XYZ file of C-alpha atoms in Angstrom:
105
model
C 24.897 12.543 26.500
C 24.766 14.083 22.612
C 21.851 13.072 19.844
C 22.257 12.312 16.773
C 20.172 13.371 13.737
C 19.644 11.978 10.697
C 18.635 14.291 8.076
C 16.057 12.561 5.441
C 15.456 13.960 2.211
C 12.003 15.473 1.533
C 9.883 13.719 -0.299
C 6.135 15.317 -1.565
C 3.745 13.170 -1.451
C 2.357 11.398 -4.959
C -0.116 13.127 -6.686
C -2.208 9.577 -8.023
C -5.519 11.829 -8.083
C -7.970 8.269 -7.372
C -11.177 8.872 -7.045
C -11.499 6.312 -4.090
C -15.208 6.699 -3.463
C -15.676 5.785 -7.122
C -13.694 3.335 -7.450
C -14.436 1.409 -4.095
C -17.341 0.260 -2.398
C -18.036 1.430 1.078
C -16.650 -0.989 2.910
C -13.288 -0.644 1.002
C -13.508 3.190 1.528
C -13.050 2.797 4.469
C -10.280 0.589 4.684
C -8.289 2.334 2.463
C -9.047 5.854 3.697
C -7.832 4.590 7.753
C -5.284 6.675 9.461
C -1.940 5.492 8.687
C -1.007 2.452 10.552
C -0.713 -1.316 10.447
C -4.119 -2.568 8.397
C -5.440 -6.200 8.370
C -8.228 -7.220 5.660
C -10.230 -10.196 6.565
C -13.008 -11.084 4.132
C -14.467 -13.918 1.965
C -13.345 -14.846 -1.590
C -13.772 -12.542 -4.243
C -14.693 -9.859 -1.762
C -12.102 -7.758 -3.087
C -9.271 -7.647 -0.154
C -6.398 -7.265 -3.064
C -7.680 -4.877 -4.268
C -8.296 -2.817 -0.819
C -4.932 -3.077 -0.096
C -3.635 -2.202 -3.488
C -5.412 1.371 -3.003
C -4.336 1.416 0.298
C -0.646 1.800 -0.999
C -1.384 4.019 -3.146
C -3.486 6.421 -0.706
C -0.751 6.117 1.668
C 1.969 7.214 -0.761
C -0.531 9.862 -1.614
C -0.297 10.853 2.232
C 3.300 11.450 1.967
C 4.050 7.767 3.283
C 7.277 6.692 1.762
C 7.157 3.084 -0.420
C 10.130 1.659 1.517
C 7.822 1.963 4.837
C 4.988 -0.140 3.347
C 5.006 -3.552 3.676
C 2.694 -5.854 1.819
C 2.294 -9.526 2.987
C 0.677 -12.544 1.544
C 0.746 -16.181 2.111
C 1.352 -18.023 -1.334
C 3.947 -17.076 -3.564
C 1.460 -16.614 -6.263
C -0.597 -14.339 -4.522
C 2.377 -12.086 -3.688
C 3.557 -11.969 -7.474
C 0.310 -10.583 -8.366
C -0.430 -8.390 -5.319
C 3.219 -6.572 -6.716
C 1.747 -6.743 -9.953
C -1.207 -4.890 -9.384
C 0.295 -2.314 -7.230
C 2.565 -1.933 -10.427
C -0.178 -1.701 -12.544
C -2.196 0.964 -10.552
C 0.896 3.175 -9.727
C 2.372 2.907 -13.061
C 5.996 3.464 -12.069
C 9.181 1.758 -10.345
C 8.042 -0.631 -7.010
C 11.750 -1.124 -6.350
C 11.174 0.626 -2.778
C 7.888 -1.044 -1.677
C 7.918 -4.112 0.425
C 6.471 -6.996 -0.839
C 6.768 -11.218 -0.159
C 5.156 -14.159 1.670
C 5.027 -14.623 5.564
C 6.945 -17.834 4.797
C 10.506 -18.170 3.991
């Protein structure tokens, strides 16, 4: 039986240069800074879960993490539009790779 490759293109990772310790609080830190992997934020209101994840995107995609392998997921519409938004904002560039919607249809 043969394999088959697939050769990918290279990309280098994004140079964002955060300061994530300054900008986050402990807690967040350490949310963001996780090995790569599936991450679930569960916290109170105004506790600052957006923003976690929106500098969890972009350390990832400082990692070398490709956008079109991150998947962001909300449950209102709303919330969604201005998780992208953010993300957007923060990155400053084209989101047309990243991942980004409601668990509902």
């Amino acid at each position: 039986m043969s394999r088959a490759y697939v050769l990918q293109p290279f990309r280098p990772p994004v140079n964002l240069q955060i300061d994530y310790e300054r900008e986050l609080n402990p807690q967040q830190h350490a949310a963001v800074t996780a090995p790569p992997g599936p991450c679930l934020v569960i916290a109170g209101a105004g506790a600052g879960k957006t923003r976690t994840l929106i500098y969890r995107v972009a350390y990832l995609l400082e990692q070398g993490i490709p956008a079109e392998r991150i998947l962001l997921l909300t449950f209102t519409n709303k919330a969604a539009r201005e998780m992208m938004r953010r993300v957007a904002d923060l990155l400053g560039g084209d989101l047309s790779s990243l991942w980004g919607g409601t668990f509902h249809s």
